[in-house]
Tab-separated table of C-alpha atoms in Angstrom:
chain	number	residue	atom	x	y	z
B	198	UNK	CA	-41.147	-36.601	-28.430
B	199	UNK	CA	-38.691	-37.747	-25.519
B	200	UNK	CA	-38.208	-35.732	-22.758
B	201	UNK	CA	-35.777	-35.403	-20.424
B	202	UNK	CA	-36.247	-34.142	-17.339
B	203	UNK	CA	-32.434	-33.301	-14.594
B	204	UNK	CA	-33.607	-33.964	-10.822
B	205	UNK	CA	-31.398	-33.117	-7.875
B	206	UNK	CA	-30.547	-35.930	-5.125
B	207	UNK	CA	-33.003	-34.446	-3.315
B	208	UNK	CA	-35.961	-34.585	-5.655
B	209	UNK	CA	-34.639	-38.448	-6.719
B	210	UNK	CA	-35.013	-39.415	-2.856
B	211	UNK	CA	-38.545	-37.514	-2.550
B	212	UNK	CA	-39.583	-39.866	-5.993
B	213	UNK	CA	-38.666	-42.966	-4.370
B	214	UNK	CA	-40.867	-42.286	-0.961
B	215	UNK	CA	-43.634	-40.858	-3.533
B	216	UNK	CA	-43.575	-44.184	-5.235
B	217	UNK	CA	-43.339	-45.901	-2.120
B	218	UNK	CA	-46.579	-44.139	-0.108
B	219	UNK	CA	-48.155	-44.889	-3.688
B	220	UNK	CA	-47.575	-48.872	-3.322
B	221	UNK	CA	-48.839	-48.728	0.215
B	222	UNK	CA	-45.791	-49.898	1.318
B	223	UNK	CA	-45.274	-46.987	4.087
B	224	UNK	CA	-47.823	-44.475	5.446
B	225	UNK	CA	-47.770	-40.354	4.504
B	226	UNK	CA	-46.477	-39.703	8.057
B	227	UNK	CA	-43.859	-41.727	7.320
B	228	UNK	CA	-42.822	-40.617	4.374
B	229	UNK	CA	-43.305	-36.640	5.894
B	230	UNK	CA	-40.948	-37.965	8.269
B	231	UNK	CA	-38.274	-39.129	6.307
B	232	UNK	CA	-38.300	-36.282	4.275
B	233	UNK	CA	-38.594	-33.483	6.365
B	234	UNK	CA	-42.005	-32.031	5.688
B	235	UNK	CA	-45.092	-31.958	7.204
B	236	UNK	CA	-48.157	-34.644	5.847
B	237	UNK	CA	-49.743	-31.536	4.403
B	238	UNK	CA	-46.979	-31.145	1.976
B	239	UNK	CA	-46.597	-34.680	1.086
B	240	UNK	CA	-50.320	-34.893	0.622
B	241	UNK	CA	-49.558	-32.030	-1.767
B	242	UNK	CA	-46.419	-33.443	-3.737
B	243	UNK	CA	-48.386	-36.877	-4.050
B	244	UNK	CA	-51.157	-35.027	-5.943
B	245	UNK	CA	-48.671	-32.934	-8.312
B	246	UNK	CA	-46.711	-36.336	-8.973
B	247	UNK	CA	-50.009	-38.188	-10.146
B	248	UNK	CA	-50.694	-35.027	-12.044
B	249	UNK	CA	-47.697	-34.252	-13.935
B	250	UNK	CA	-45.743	-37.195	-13.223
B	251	UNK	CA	-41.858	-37.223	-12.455
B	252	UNK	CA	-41.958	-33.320	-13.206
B	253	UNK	CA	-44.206	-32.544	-10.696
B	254	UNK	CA	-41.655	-32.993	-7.995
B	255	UNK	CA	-39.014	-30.860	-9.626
B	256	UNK	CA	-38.991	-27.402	-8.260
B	257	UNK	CA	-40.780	-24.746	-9.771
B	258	UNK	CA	-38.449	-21.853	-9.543
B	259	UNK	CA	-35.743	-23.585	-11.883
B	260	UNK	CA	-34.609	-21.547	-14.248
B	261	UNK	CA	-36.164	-18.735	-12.702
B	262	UNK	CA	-34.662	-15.430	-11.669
B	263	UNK	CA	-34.241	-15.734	-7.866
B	264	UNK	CA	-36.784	-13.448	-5.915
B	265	UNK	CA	-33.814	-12.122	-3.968
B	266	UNK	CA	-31.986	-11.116	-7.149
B	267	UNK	CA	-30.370	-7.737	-7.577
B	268	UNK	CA	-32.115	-5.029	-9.148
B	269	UNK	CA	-31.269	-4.223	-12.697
B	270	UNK	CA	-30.660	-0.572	-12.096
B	271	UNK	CA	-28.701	-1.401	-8.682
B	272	UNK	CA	-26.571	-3.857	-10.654
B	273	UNK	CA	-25.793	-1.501	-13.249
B	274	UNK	CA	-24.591	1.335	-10.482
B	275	UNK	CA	-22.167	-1.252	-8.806
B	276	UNK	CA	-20.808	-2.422	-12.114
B	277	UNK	CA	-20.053	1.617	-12.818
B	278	UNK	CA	-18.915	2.071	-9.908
B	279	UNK	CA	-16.294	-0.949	-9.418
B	280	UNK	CA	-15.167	0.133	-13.246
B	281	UNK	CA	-13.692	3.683	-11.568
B	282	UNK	CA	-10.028	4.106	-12.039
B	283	UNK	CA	-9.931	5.388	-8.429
B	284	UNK	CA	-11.316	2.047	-7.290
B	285	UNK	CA	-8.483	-0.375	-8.631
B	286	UNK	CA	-7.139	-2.245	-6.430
B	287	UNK	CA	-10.425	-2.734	-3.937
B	288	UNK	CA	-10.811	-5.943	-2.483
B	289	UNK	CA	-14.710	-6.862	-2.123
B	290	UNK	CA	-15.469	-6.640	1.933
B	291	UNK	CA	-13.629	-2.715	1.385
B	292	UNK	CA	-15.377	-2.510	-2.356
B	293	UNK	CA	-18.516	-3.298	-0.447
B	294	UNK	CA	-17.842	-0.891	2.620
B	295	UNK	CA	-17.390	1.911	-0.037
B	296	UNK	CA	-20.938	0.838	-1.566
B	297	UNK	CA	-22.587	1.461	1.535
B	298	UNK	CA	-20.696	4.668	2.455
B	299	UNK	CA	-20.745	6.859	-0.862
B	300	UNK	CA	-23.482	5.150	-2.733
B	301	UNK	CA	-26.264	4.213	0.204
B	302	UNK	CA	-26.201	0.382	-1.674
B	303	UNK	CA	-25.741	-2.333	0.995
B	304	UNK	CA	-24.652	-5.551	-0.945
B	305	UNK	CA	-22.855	-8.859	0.809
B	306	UNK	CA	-19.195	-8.738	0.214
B	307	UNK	CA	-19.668	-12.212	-1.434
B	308	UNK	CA	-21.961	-10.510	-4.048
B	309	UNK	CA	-19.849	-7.517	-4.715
B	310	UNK	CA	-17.452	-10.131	-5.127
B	311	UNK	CA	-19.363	-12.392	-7.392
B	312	UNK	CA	-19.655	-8.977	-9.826
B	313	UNK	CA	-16.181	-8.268	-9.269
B	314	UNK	CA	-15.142	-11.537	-10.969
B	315	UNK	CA	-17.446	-11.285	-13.595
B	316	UNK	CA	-16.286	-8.006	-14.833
B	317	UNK	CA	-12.774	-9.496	-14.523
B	318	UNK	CA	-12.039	-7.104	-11.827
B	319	UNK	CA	-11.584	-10.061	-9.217
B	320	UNK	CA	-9.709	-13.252	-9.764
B	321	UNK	CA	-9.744	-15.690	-6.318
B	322	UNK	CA	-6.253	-16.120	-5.156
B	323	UNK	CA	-5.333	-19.087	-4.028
B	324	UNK	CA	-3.429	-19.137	-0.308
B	325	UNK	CA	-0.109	-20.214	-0.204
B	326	UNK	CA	0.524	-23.375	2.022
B	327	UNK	CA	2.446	-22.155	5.104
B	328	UNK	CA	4.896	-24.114	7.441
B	329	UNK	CA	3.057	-24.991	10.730
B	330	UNK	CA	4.602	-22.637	13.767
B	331	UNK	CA	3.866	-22.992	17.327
B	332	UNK	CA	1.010	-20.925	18.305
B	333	UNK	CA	1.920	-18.328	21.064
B	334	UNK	CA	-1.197	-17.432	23.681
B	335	UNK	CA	-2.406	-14.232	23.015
B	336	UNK	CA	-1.945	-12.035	26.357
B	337	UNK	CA	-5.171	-11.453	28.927
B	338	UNK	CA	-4.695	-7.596	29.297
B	339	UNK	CA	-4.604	-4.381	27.383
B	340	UNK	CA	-0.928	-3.071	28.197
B	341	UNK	CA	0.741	-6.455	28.717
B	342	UNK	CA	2.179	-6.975	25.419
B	343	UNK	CA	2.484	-4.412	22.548
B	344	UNK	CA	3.869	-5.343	19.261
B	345	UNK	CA	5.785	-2.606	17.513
B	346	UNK	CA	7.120	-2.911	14.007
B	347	UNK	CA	7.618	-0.686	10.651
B	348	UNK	CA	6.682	-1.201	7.145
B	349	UNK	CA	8.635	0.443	4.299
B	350	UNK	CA	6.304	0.692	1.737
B	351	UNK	CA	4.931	3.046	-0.926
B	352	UNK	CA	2.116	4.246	0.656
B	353	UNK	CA	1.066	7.101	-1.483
B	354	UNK	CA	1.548	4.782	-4.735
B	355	UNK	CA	2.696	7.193	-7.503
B	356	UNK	CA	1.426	10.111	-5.413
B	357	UNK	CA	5.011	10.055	-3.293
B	358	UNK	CA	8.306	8.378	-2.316
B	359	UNK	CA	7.882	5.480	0.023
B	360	UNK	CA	8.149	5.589	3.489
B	361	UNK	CA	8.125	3.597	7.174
B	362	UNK	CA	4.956	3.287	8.735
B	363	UNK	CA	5.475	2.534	12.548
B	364	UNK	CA	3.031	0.472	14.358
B	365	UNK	CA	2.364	0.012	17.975
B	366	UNK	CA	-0.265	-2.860	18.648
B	367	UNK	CA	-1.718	-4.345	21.430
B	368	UNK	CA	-1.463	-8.180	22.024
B	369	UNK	CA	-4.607	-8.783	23.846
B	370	UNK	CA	-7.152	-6.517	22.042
B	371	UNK	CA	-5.733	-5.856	18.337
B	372	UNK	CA	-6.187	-2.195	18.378
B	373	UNK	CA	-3.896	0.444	17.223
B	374	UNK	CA	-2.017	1.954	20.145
B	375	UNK	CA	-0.004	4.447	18.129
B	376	UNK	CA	1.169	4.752	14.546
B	377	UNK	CA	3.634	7.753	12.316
B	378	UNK	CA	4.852	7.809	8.998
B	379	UNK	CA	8.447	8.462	9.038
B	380	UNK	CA	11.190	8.308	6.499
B	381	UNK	CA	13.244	5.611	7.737
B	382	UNK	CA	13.283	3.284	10.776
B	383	UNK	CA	15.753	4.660	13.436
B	384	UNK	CA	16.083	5.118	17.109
B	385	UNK	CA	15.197	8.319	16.769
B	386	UNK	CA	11.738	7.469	15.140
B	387	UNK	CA	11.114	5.084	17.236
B	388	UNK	CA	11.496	6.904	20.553
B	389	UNK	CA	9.077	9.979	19.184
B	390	UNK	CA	6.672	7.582	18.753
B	391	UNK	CA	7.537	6.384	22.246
B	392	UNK	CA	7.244	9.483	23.728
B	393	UNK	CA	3.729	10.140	21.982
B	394	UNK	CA	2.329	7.063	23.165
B	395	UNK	CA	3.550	7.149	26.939
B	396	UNK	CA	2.314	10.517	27.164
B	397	UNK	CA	-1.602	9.169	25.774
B	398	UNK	CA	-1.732	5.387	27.563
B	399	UNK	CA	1.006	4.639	30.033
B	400	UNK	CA	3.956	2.441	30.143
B	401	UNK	CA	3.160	-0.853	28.658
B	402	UNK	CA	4.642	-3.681	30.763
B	403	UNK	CA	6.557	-4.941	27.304
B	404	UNK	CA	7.726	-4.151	23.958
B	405	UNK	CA	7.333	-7.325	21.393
B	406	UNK	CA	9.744	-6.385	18.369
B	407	UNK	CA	11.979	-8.154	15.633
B	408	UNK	CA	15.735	-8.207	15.895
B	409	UNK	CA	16.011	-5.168	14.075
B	410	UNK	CA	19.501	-2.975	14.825
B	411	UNK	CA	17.415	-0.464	16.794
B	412	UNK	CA	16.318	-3.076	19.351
B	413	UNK	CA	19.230	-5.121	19.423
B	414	UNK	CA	23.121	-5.361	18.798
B	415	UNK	CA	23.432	-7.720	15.906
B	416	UNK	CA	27.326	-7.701	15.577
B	417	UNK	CA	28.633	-8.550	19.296
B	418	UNK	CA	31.006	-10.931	18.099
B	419	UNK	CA	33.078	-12.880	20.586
B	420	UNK	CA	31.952	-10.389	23.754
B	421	UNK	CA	31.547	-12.441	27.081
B	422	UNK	CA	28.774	-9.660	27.291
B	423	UNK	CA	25.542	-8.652	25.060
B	424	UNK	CA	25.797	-5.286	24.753
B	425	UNK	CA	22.368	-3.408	24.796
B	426	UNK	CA	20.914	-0.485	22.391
B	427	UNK	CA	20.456	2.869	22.698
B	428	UNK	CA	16.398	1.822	22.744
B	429	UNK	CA	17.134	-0.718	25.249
B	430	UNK	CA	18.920	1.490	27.825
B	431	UNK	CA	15.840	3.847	27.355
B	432	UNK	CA	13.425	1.570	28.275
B	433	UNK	CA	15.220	-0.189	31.076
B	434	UNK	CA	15.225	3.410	32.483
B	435	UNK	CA	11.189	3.252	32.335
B	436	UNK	CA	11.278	-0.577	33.617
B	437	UNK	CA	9.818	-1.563	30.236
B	438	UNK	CA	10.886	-5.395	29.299
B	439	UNK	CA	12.169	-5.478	25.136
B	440	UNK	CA	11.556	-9.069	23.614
B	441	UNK	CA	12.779	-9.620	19.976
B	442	UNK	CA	10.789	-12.804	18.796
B	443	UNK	CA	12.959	-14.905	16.437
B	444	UNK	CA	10.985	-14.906	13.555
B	445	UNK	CA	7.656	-12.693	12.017
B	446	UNK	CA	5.095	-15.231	12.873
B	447	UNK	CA	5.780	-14.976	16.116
B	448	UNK	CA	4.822	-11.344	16.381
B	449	UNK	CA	2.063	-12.371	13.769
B	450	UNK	CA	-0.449	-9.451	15.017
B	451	UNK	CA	1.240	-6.502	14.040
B	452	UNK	CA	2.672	-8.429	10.644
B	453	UNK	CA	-1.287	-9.193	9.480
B	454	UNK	CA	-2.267	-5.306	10.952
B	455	UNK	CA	0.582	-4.062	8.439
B	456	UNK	CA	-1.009	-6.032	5.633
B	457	UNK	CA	-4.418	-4.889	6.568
B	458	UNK	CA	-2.922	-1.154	6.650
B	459	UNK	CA	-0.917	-1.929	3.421
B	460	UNK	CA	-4.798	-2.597	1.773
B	461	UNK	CA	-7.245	-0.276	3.201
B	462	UNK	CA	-5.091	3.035	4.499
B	463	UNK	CA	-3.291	2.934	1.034
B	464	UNK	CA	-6.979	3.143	-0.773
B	465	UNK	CA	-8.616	5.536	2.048
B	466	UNK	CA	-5.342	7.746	1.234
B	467	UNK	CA	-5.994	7.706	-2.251
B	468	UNK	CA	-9.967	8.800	-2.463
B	469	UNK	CA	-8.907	11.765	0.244
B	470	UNK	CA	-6.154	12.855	-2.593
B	471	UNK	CA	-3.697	12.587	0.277
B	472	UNK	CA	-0.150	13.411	-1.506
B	473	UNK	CA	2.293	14.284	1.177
B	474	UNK	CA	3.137	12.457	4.781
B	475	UNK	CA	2.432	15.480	6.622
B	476	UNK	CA	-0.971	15.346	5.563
B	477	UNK	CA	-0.738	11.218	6.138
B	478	UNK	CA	-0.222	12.074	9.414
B	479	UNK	CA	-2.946	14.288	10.311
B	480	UNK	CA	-5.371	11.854	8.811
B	481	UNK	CA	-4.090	8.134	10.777
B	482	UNK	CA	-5.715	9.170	14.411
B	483	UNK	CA	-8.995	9.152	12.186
B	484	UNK	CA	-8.444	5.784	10.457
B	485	UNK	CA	-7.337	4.288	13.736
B	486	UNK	CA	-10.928	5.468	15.133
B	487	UNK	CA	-12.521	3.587	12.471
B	488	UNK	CA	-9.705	0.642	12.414
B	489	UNK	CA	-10.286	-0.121	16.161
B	490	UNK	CA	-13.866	0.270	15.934
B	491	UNK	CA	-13.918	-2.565	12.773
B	492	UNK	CA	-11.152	-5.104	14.072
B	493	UNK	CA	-10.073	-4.731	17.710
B	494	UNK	CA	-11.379	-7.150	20.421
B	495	UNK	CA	-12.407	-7.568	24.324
B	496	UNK	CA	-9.823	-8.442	26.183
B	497	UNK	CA	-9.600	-11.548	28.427
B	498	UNK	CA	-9.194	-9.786	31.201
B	499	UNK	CA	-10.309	-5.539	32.034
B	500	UNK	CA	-7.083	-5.394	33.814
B	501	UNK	CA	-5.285	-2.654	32.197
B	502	UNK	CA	-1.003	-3.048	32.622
B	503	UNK	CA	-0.354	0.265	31.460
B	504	UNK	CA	1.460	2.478	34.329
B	505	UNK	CA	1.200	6.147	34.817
B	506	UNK	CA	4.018	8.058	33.398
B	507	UNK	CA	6.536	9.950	36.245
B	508	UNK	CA	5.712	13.204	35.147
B	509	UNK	CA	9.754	14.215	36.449
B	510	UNK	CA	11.233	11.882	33.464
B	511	UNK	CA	12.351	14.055	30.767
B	512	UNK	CA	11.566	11.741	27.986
B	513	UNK	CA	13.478	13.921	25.447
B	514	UNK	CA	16.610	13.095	27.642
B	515	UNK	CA	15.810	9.407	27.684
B	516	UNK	CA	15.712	9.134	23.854
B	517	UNK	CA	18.675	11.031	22.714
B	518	UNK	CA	21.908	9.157	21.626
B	519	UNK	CA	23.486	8.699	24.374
B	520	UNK	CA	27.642	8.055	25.068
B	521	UNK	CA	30.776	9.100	27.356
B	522	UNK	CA	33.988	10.746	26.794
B	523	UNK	CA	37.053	12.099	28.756
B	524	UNK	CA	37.681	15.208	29.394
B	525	UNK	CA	41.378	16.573	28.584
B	526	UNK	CA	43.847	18.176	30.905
B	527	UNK	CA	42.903	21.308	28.869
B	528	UNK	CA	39.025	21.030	30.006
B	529	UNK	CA	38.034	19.547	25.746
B	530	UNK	CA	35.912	17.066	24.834
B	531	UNK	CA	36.488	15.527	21.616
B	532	UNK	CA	33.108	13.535	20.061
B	533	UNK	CA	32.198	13.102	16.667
B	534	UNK	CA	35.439	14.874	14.773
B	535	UNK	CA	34.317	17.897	16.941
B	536	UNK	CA	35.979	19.462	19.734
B	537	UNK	CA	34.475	21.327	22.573
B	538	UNK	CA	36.004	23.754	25.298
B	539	UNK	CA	34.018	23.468	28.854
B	540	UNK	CA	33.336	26.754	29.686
B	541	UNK	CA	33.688	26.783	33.513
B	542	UNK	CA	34.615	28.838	36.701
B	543	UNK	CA	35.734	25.623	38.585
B	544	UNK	CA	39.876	24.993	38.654
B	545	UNK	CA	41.206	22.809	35.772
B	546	UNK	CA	41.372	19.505	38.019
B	547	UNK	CA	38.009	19.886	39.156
B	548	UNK	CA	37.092	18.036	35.329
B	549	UNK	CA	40.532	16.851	33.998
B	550	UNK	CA	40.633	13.282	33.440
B	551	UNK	CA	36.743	12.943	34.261
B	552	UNK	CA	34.284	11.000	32.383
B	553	UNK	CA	31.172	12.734	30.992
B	554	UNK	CA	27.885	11.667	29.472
B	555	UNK	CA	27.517	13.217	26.094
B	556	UNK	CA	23.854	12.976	24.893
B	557	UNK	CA	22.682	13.945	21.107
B	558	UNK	CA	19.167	14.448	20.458
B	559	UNK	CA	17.032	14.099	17.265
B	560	UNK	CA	17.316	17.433	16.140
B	561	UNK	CA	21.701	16.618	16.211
B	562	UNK	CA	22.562	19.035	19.583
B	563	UNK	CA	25.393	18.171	21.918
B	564	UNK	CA	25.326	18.534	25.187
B	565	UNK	CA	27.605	17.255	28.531
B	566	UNK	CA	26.811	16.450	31.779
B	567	UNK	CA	28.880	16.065	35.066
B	568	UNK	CA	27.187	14.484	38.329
B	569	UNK	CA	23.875	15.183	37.034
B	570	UNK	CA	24.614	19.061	35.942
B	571	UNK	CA	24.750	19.905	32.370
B	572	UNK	CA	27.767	21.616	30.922
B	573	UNK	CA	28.495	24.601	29.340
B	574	UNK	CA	30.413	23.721	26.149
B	575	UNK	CA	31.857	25.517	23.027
B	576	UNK	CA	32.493	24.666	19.840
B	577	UNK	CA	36.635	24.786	18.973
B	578	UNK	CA	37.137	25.971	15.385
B	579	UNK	CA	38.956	23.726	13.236
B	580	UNK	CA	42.144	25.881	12.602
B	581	UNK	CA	43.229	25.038	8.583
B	582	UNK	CA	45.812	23.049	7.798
B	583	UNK	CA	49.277	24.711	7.164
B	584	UNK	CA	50.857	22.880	3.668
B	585	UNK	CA	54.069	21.366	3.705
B	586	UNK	CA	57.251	23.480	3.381
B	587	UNK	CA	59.460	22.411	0.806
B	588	UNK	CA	62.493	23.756	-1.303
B	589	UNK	CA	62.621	25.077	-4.978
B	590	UNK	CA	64.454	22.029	-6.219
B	591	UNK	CA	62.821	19.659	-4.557
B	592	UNK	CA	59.010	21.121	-5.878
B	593	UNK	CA	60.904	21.434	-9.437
B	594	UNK	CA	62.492	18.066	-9.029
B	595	UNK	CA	62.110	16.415	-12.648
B	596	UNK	CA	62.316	12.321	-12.117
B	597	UNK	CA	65.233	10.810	-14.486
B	598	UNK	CA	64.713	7.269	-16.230
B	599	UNK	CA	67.477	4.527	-14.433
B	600	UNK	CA	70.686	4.338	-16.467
B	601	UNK	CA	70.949	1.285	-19.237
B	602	UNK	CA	72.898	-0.899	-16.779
B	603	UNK	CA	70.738	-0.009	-13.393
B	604	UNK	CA	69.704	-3.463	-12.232
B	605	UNK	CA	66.306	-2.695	-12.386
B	606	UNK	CA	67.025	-2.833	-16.072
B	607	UNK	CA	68.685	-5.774	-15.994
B	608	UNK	CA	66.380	-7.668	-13.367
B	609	UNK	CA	65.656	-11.225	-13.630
B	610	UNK	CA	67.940	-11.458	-16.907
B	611	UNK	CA	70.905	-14.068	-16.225
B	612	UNK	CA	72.986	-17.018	-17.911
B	613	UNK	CA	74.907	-19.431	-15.621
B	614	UNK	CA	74.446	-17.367	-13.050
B	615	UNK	CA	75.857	-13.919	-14.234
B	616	UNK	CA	73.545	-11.053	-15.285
B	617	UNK	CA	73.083	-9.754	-18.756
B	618	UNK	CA	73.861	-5.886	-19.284
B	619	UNK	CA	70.739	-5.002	-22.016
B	620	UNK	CA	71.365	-1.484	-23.413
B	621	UNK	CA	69.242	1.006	-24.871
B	622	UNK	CA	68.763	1.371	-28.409
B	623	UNK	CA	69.722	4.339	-29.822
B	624	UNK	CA	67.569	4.400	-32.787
C-alpha cells in the first residue's frame, strides 16, 4: 500500500538538515541552529525520523481540533445569538462588543467574524480604491480646530422619519465635542448647538466646515465683495475663524465619525427601542461617554485653545437672523410682508429716515433696535382689499364674435396684393 504523506516548507527544510546530521555532513548544533531549536529537540526529531521515517517530522496535532478551539456550547450561544433579528446589521468588532456586554462571552472580533461568515451573516467587502489627496496635519491642541458637519440620515430605520445629526469634533483628539438631532440643517440649528457647546467648553479658536449655504454665500455672482452669512457674522462677533475646506476628505475626521455614528448609534438606538428624536436626544451625551472613551486620542500638545465665554454676550442675540430696514416718515417698519408701528414718546424725526437692526430669532419673533435700545413695535393689521367698482353694463358685458369682413377674419388671406373678403356660411 502507497502512502502519501503532505509536509509543509517547514517540515521539507527540517528533512533535509535531518538527512544531513544523519550523513555526518554537519553537527546537531548546527543543524539546531539553522532551524531554530535547541540540540535537545533535534536530538529528539532525529530519533522520531529513524523511528517512523518521513512521518515522524510531520506535526502531530494535524488534523486535530486546536486546543484553543471554541467550546461547543459557547459556539452554539454565539451562533443563536448573531441569528437575532435585532442583531442584523452588526459588524463583528460591535457583534463582539455586544458578546461581552449582554452575554459575559469574550471572543476576538476576527472569530466572531469567522462565525459570522460561516452562517452567511458576514460577507468581506472589498474597499474601494480611492484617489490619493494631500494629507492635512492633524492640529496639536484640543480647541484649535473643530470639525462640524450634519448627516441626513434615517437614523431610527423604520422606527421614524430621517433626520440631521449635527456633529462637532475635535481635530487634535477625535472626541465628540457636541452633537443634536435636528430636522434639517439650518442656521438656526446650527447656532443652538453653538450656544450649547460654548456654554460647556469655550470658544474654539476655529470652525472647520463644508461650503454648505449656512457657512457660506454660494451665489455672490459678479460682487467685487464676498458677502458673509448670518453664521459668519455670529462668529466674527465671538472672534471665532470659519474655514470651509474644498472638498470632504479634507475635513476627513468628522466624515469617518459620521460613518462610525451611522453604524454603531443606529444599532445602540435600536436594542434601547429608541423611536422618537426626543428620546435620541436624551440618550447621545451617554453614547458620547462611551464613544470618547473607545476612539478619542491624546493630544500632541495639553494646551487647551478653548477661551472662556464673556458671560455679558447674549448668545440668543448673536444667533438670530439678523437684517436692517428704514424707518418711514410715519415711524413703520416694513420686513417680511409685515408692517410695524414704533410705539414711541420721542418726536417723529427723532426715527424718520433712520436705519434699524431687525433681528428674528428661532422661535420667528421680531424685534428692532436703535443705538443699542430695543424698540417697542406693533403689529399693523392688514386692512382687506376693497374690489373694483364697476358699472352694470360693463359686469354684464357679453363679448360679440368680429363681423365676416373684420380683418382679423380676413388676416393673412391675399391675391396680388389685395385681400380676400371670406364670409360666413350660413348653413
Amino acid at each position: 500500500m502507497t502512502w502519501t504523506i503532505a509536509m509543509s516548507s517547514k517540515e521539507l527544510a527540517r528533512k533535509t538538515e535531518v538527512e544531513r546530521v544523519i550523513d555526518q555532513r554537519i553537527t546537531q548544533r548546527e543543524a539546531a541552529s539553522k532551524l531554530g531549536v535547541s540540540e535537545r529537540q533535534i536530538r529528539r526529531i532525529l530519533r522520531r525520523y529513524r523511528q517512523e521515517g518521513d512521518g515522524g517530522l510531520v506535526s502531530r496535532k494535524r488534523g486535530k481540533p486546536s486546543n484553543r478551539r471554541t467550546d461547543t456550547e459557547v459556539r452554539e450561544a454565539v451562533q443563536k445569538y448573531i441569528k437575532e433579528p435585532i442583531m442584523k446589521g452588526f459588524g463583528p468588532t460591535l457583534m463582539a462588543e455586544k458578546l461581552a456586554m449582554q452575554k459575559g462571552i469574550c471572543l476576538s472580533k476576527e472569530t466572531v467574524r469567522r462565525m459570522m461568515i460561516e452562517e452567511g451573516i458576514w460577507e468581506a467587502k472589498t474597499k474601494k480604491k480611492e484617489e490619493p489627496h494631500l494629507s492635512r496635519p492633524q492640529r496639536k491642541s484640543r480647541g484649535e480646530l473643530v470639525q462640524i458637519d450634519g448627516s441626513k440620515h434615517a437614523w431610527l430605520e423604520e422606527r421614524g422619519p430621517k433626520a440631521t445629526l449635527l456633529v462637532f469634533v475635535d481635530d487634535a483628539t477625535s472626541e465628540i465635542l457636541a452633537a443634536e438631532f435636528v430636522p434639517e440643517e439650518c442656521f438656526f440649528s446650527y447656532g443652538d448647538l453653538c450656544k450649547r457647546y460654548f456654554k460647556a467648553h469655550g470658544l474654539p479658536k476655529s470652525f472647520y466646515s463644508d461650503r454648505f449655504s449656512v457657512f457660506r454665500d454660494n451665489h455672490k455672482g459678479n460682487l467685487a465683495y464676498e458677502p458673509i452669512t448670518q453664521f459668519q457674522r455670529a462668529l466674527t462677533v465671538l472672534d471665532v475663524e470659519l474655514i470651509c475646506a474644498s472638498s470632504p476628505q479634507a475635513k476627513g475626521r468628522v466624515e469617518r465619525a459620521n460613518e462610525t455614528l451611522q453604524d454603531r448609534l443606529i444599532k445602540e438606538m435600536r436594542l434601547l427601542d429608541i423611536c422618537d428624536y426626543d428620546q435620541a436626544n436624551q440618550y447621545l451625551p451617554a453614547f458620547i461617554l462611551d464613544y470618547n472613551r473607545r476612539f478619542a486620542v491624546k493630544p500632541a500638545s495639553s494646551l487647551d485653545f478653548h477661551r472662556p465665554l464673556d458671560a455679558t454676550l447674549d448668545l440668543d442675540f448673536l444667533f438670530s437672523i439678523h437684517d436692517s430696514r428704514k424707518i418711514t416718515p410715519t415711524l413703520q417698519i416694513h420686513y417680511a410682508g409685515i408692517s410695524y408701528q414704533i410705539v414711541t414718546k420721542h418726536p417723529a424725526y427723532y426715527y424718520a429716515k433712520q436705519e434699524v437692526l431687525i433681528t428674528r430669532d428661532s422661535a420667528g419673533l421680531i424685534s428692532a433696535w436703535f443705538d443699542g435700545n430695543l424698540l417697542t413695535l406693533k403689529e399693523i393689521e392688514k386692512r382687506p382689499r376693497q374690489g373694483a367698482v364697476v358699472s352694470t353694463k360693463s359686469a354684464n358685458a357679453t363679448p360679440l364674435p368680429p363681423a365676416y369682413d373684420h380683418p382679423w377674419r380676413t388676416y393673412g388671406k391675399k391675391i396680388n396684393g389685395k385681400p380676400i373678403l371670406t364670409t360666413l356660411s350660413t348653413e
